[in-house]
mmCIF file of C-alpha atoms and ligand atoms in Angstrom:
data_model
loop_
_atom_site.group_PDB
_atom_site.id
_atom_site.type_symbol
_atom_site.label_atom_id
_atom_site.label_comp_id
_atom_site.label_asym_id
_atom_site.label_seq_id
_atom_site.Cartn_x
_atom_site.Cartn_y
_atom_site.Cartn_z
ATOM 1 C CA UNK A 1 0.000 0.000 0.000
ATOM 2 C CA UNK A 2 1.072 3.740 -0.724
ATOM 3 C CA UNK A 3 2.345 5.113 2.220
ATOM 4 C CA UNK A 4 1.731 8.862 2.422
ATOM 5 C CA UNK A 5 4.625 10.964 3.383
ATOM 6 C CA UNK A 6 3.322 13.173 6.556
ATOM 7 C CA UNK A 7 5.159 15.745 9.136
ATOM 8 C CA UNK A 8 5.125 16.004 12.993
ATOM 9 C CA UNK A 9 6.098 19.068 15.103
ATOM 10 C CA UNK A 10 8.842 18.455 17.177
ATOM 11 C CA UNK A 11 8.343 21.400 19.653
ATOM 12 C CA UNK A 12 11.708 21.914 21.393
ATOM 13 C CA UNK A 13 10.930 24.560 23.883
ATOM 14 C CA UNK A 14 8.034 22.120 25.331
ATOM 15 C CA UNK A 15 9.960 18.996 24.777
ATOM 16 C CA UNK A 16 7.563 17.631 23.357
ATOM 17 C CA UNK A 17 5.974 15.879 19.839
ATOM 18 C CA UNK A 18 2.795 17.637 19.661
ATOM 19 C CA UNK A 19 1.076 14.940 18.189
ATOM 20 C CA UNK A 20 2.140 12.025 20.489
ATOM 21 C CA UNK A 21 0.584 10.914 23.804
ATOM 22 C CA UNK A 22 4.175 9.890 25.659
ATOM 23 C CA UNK A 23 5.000 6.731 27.407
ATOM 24 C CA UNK A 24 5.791 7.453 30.978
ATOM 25 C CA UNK A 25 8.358 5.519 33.255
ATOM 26 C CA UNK A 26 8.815 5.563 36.746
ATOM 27 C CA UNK A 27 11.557 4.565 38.987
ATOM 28 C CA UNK A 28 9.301 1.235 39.530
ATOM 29 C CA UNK A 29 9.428 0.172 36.193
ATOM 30 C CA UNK A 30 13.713 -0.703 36.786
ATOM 31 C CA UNK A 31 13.545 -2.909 40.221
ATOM 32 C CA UNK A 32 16.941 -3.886 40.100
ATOM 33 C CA UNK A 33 19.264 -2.449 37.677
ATOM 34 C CA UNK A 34 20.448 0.841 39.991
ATOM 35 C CA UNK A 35 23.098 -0.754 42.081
ATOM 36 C CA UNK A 36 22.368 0.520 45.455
ATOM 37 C CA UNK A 37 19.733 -1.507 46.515
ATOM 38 C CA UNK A 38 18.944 0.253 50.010
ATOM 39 C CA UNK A 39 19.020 3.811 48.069
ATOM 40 C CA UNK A 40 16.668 2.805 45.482
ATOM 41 C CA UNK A 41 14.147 1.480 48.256
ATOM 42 C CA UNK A 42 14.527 4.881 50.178
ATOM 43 C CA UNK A 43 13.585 6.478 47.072
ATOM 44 C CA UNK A 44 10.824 4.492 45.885
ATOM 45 C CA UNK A 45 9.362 4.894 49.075
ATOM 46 C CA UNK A 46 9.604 8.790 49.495
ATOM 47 C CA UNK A 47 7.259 8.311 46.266
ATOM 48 C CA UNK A 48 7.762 6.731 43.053
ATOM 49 C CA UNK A 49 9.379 9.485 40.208
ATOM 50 C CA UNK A 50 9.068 9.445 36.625
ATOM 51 C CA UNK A 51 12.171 9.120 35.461
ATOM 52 C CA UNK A 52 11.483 9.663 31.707
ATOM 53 C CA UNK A 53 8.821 9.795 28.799
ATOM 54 C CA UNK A 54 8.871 8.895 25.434
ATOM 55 C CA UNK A 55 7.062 10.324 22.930
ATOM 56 C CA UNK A 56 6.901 8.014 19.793
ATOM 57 C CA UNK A 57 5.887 8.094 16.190
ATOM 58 C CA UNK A 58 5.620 4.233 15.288
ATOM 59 C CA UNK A 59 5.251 3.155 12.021
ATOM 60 C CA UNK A 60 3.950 -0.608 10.805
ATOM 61 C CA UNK A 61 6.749 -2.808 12.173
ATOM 62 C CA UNK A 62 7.949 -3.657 8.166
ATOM 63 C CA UNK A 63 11.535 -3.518 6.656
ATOM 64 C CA UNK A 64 11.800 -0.212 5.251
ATOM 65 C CA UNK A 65 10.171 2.032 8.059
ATOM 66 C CA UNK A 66 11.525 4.348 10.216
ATOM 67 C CA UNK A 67 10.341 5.186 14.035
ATOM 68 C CA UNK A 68 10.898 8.041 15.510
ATOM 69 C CA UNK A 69 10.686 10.179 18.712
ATOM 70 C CA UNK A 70 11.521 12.356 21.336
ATOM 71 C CA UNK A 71 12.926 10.794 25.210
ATOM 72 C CA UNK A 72 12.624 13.273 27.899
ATOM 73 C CA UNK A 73 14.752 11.864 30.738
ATOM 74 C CA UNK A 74 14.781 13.922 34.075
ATOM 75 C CA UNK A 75 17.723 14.655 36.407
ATOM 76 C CA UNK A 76 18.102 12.922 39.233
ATOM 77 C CA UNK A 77 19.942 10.314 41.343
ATOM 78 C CA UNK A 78 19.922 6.784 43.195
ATOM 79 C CA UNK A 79 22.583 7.208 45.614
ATOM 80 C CA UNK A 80 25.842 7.721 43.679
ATOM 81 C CA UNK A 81 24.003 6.595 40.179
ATOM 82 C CA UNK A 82 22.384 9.001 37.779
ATOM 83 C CA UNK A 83 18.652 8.344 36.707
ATOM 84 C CA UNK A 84 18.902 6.510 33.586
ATOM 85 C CA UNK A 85 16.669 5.066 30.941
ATOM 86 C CA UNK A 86 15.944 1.069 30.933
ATOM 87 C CA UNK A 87 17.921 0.483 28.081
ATOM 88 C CA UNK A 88 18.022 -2.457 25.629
ATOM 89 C CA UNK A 89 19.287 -4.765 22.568
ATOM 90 C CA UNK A 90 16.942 -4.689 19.493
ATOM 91 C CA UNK A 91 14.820 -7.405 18.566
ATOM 92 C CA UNK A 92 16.253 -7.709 15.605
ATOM 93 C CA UNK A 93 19.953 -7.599 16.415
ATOM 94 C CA UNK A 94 21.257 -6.651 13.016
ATOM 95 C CA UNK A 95 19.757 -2.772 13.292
ATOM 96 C CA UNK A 96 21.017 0.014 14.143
ATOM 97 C CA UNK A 97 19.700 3.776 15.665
ATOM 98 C CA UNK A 98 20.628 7.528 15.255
ATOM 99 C CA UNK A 99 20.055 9.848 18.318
ATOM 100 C CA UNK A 100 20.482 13.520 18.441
ATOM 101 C CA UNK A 101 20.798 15.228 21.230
ATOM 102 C CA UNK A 102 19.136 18.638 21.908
ATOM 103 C CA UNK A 103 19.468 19.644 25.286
ATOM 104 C CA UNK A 104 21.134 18.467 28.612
ATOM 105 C CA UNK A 105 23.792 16.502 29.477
ATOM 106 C CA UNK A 106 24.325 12.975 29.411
ATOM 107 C CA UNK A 107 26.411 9.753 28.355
ATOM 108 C CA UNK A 108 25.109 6.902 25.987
ATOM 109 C CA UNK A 109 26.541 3.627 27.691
ATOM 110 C CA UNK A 110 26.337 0.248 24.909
ATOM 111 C CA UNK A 111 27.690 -2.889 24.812
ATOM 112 C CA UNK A 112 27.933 -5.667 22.460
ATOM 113 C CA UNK A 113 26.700 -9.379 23.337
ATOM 114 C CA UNK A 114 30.142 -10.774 23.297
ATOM 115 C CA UNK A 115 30.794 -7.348 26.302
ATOM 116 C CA UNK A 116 32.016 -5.192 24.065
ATOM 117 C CA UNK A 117 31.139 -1.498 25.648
ATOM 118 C CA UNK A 118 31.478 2.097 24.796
ATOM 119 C CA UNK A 119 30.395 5.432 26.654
ATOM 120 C CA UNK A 120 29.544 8.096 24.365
ATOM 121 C CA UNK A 121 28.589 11.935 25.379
ATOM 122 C CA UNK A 122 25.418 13.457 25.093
ATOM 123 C CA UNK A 123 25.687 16.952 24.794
ATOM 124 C CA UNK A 124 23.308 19.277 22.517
ATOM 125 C CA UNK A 125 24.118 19.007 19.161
ATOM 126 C CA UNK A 126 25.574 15.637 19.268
ATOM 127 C CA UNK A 127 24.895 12.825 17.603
ATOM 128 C CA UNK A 128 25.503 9.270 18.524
ATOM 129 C CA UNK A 129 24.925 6.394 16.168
ATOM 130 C CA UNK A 130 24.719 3.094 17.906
ATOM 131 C CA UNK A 131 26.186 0.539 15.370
ATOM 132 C CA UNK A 132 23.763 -3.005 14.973
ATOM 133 C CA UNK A 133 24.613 -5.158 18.351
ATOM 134 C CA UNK A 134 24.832 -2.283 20.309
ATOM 135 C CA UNK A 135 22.292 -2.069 23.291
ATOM 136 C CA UNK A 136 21.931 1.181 24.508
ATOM 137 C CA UNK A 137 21.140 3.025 27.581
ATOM 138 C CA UNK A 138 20.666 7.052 28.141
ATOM 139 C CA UNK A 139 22.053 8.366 31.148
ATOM 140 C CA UNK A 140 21.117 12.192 32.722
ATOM 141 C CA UNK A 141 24.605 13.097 34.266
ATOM 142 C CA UNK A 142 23.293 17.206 34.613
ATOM 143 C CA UNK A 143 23.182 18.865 37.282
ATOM 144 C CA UNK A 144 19.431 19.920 37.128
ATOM 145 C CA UNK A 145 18.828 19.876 33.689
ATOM 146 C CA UNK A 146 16.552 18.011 31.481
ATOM 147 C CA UNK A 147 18.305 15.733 28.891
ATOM 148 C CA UNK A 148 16.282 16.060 25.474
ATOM 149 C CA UNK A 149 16.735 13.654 22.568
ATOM 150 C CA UNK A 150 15.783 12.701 19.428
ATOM 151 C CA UNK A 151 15.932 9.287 17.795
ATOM 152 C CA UNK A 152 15.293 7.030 14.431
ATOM 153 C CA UNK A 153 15.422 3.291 14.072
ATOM 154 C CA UNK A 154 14.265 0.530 11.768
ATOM 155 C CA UNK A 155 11.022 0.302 12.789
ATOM 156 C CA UNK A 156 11.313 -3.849 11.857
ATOM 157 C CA UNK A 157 13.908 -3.585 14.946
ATOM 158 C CA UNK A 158 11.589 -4.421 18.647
ATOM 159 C CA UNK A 159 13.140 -3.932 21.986
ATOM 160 C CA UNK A 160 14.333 -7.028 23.749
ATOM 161 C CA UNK A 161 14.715 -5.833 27.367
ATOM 162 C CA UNK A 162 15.620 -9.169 29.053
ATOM 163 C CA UNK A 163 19.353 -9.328 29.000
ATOM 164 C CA UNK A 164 19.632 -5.822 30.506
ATOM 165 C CA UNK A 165 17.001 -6.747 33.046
ATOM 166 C CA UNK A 166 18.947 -9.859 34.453
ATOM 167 C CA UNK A 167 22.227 -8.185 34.845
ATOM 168 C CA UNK A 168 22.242 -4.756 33.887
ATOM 169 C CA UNK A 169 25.369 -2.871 31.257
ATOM 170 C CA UNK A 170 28.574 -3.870 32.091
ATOM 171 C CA UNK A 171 29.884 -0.412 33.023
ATOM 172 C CA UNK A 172 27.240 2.009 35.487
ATOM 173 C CA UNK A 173 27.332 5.791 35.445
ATOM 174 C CA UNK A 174 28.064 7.194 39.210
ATOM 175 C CA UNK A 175 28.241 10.497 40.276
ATOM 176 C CA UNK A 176 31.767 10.806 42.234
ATOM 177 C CA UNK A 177 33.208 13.825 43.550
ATOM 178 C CA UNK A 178 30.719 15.837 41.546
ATOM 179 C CA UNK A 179 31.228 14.668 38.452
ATOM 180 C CA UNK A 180 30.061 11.711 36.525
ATOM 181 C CA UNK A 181 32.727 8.553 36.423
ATOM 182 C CA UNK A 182 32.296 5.306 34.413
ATOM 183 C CA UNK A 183 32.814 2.350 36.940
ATOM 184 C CA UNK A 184 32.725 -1.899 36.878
ATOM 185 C CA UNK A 185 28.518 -3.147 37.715
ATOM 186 C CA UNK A 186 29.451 -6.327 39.540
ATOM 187 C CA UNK A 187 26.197 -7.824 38.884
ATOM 188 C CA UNK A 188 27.530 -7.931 35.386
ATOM 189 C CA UNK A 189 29.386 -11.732 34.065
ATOM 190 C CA UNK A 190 30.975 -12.001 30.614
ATOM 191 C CA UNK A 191 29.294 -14.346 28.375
ATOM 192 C CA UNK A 192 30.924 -17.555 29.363
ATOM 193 C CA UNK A 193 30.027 -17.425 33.785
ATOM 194 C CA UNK A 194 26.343 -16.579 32.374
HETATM 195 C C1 LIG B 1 14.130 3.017 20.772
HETATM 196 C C2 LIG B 1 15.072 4.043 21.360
HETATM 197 C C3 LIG B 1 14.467 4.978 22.410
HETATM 198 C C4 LIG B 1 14.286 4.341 23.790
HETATM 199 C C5 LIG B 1 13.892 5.355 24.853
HETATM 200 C C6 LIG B 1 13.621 4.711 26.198
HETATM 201 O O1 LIG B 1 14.792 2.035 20.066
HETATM 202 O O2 LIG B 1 16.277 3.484 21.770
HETATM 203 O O3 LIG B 1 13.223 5.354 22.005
HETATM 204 O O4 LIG B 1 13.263 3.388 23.703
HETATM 205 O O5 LIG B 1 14.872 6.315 24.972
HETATM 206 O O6 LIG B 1 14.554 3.748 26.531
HETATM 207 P P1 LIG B 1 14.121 2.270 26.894
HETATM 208 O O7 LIG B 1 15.404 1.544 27.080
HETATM 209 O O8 LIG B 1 13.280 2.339 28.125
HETATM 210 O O9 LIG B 1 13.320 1.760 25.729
HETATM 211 ZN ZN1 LIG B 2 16.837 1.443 20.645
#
């Protein structure tokens, strides 16, 4: 079938798409992947925070499409570690994703299957490209600020969410000595121990 070629308003000064209800997540929705266990029970209990919103523009899951949309991720902190998005592998393994970053601060943390990993800044005006393989996480490192970005995938790709949910990415985003620092997650095991 035709498809018809259509336009969306990215508004950047309400981060927001105007024409997309957003996805919400809240600190709930990742039982288990911030490292401090005690902290993240402390602050679940003074409330439960959204931690970020997605607003998508899905098209028919087919080779050939393109999703798009706009992640909102809000400062914040779990003890030492920065409020982060779930993060995941695609479905289909063998796609890749663009994102652009337009406001905030924050690192991209991927890694391969085989543990492979890579932290990449988020700063505006950058723009990260996550090779196929990569799983990818968004991390808000600011101090205060919003961390705005913009993304396109294959929209053939799907999330798969289950590795990251056993044992989290290899390498966790802590705040130390007021700034951010890369460090070991020692929930994480190379391939092989798995
Ligand atoms: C989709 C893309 C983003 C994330 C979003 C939330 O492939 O990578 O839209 O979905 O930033 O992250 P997550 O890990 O909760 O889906
Ligand atoms: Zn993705």
């Amino acid at each position: 079938m035709l498809q018809l070629p259509f336009t969306f308003t990215l508004n950047q000064a309400a981060a927001c798409i105007e024409e997309s209800t957003p996805i919400v997540r809240r600190l709930s929705s990742l039982q288990g992947q911030f490292f401090d266990q005690a902290a993240y029970t402390a602050t679940l209990a003074q409330g439960d925070p959204v931690l970020y919103q997605v607003y998508a523009v899905d098209r028919p899951a087919v080779v050939g499409e393109l999703s798009s949309g706009l992640t909102i991720l809000y400062p914040g902190r779990v003890g030492d570690e920065y409020f982060m998005t779930k993060g995941h592998f695609h479905a289909v393994l063998e796609t890749g994703e663009v994102y652009y970053c337009l406001g905030g601060e924050g690192r991209m943390v991927m890694e391969t299957p085989e543990g492979d990993w890579h932290v990449a800044e988020m700063r505006p005006g950058a723009v990260v490209y996550v090779p196929p393989r990569w799983a990818h996480r968004s991390v808000n490192v600011s101090n205060g600020e919003k961390l705005v970005f913009f993304w396109v995938y294959p929209a053939h790709a799907g999330h798969d969410y289950g590795a990251i949910e056993r044992q989290g990415f290899r390498k966790l985003i802590v705040a130390r000595d007021g700034a951010p620092a890369v460090i070991d997650n020692p929930r994480w095991l190379p391939p092989a121990q798995r």
